[in-house]
C-alpha atoms as one frame of an Amber mdcrd trajectory, in Angstrom:
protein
 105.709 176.273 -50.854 106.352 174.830 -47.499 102.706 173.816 -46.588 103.191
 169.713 -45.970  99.575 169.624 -47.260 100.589 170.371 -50.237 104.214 169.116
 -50.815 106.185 166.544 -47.898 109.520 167.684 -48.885 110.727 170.953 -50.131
 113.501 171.928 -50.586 113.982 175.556 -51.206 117.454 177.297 -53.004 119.546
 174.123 -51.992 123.494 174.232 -52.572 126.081 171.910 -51.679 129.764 172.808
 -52.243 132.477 170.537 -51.567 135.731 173.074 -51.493 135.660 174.517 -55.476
 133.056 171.823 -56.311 129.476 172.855 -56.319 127.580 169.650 -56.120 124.449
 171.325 -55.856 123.187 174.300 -57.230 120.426 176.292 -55.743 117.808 173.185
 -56.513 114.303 174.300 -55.141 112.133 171.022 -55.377 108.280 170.065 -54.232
 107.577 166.633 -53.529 103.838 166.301 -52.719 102.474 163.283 -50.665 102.284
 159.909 -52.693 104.394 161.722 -55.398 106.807 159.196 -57.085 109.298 161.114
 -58.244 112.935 160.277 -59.861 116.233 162.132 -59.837 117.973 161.706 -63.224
 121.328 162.646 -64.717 124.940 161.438 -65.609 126.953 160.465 -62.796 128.416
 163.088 -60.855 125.648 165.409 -61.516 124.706 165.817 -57.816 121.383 163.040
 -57.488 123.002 161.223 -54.814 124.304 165.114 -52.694 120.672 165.862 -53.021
 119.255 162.437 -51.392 122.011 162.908 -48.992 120.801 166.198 -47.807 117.141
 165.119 -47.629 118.417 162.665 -45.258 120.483 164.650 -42.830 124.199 162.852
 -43.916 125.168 166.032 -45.417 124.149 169.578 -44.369 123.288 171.960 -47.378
 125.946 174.616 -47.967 122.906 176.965 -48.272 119.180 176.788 -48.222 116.422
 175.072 -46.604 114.762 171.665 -46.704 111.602 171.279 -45.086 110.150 167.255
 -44.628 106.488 167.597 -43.257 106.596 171.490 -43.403 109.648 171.524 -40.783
 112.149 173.125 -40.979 115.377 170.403 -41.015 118.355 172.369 -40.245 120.400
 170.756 -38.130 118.236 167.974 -37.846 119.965 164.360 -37.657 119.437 161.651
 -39.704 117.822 159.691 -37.401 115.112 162.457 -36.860 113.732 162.651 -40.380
 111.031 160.570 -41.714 112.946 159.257 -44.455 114.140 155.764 -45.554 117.865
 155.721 -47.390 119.144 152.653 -49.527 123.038 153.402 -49.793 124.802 153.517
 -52.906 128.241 152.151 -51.400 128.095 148.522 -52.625 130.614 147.322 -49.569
 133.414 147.756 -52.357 136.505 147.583 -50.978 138.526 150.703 -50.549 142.076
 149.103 -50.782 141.661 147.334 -54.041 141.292 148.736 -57.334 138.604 148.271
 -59.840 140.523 144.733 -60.787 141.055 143.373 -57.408 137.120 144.222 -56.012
 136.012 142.309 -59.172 138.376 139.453 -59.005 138.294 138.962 -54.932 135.748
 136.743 -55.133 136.953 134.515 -57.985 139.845 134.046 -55.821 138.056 131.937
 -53.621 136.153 130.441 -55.667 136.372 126.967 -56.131 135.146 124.564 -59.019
 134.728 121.246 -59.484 138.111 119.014 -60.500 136.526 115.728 -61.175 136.932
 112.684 -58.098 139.743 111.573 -55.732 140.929 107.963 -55.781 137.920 107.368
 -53.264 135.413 108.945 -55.378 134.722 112.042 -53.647 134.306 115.199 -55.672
 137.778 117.293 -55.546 137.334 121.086 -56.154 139.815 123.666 -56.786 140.648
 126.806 -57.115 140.839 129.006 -60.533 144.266 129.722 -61.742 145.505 133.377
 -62.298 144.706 133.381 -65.791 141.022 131.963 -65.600 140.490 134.684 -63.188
 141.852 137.857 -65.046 140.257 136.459 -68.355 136.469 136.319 -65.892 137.069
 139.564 -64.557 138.333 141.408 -67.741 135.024 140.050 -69.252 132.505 141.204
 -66.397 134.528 144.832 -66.915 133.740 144.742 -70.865 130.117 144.062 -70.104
 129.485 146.879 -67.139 131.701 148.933 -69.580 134.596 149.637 -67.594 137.248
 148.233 -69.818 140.444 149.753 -69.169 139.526 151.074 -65.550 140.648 147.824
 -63.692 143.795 149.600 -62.712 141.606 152.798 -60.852 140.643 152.828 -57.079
 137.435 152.620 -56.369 137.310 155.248 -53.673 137.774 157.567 -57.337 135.324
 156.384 -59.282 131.750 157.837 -59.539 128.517 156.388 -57.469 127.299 154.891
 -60.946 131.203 153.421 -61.912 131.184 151.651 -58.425 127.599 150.489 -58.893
 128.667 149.083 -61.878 131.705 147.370 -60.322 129.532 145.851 -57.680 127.835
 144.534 -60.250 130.208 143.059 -62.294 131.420 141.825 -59.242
């Protein structure tokens, strides 16, 4: 299974534990060359371990992965012909849910008609403009009710969403 003519990444009885948590559970995989393939599942379910183990950030509690029929163990990151697009969405750790949607409304300024000159005056919106906005953008990622959580515990796919309802 390891021939890189065959398949570019293998990865053979892969496990990833994290303390009592098994992210990962003895996934053996072939990926052949020009292969598109997806990793699917609810959050939590281990896609993003996997990708990270592929790509040298985390080491596999057991197993082997091979990329180009060698052997990676041990390997760094910056020594495996891979490519990663992160999943952290440069959320901010200190906030909660709430406050990483609503930071940028905080700044935000809108139009507030003309000054006696005849400029355009702007200003910023009030408290209650920006908890009604950011309550909304939480109903429509559906994570109403979670504006109160840290993001640091939410799943990859809750702070995606959060990014994006940011």
């Amino acid at each position: 299974m390891t021939d890189a003519r065959d398949n570019i990444i293998v990865l053979e009885d892969v496990t990833k534990r994290f303390g009592d948590v098994t992210a990962a559970d003895s996934v053996s995989l072939g990926v052949r060359r020009g292969e598109f393939v997806t990793l699917l599942g609810p959050s939590g379910c281990g896609k993003t371990t996997l990708l990270r183990m592929i790509a040298g950030f985390e080491p596999p509690t057991s197993g082997r992965i091979f990329i180009g029929g060698r052997d990676m163990e041990g390997g760094p990151p910056a020594q495996r012909p891979v490519n990663t697009v992160f999943q952290k969405y440069a959320l901010f750790p200190h906030l909660t849910v709430f406050g990483n949607v609503a930071f940028g409304l905080k700044l935000l300024r809108v139009p507030a008609g003309k000054d006696a000159r005849g400029r355009d005056k702007t200003r910023r919106l009030r408290a209650a403009e920006i908890k009604e906005k950011t309550e909304r953008a939480l109903r429509v990622v559906g994570l109403e009710g979670m504006g109160s959580r840290m993001v640091g515990t939410l799943s990859g796919g809750q702070q995606q969403r959060v990014a994006i309802a940011r």
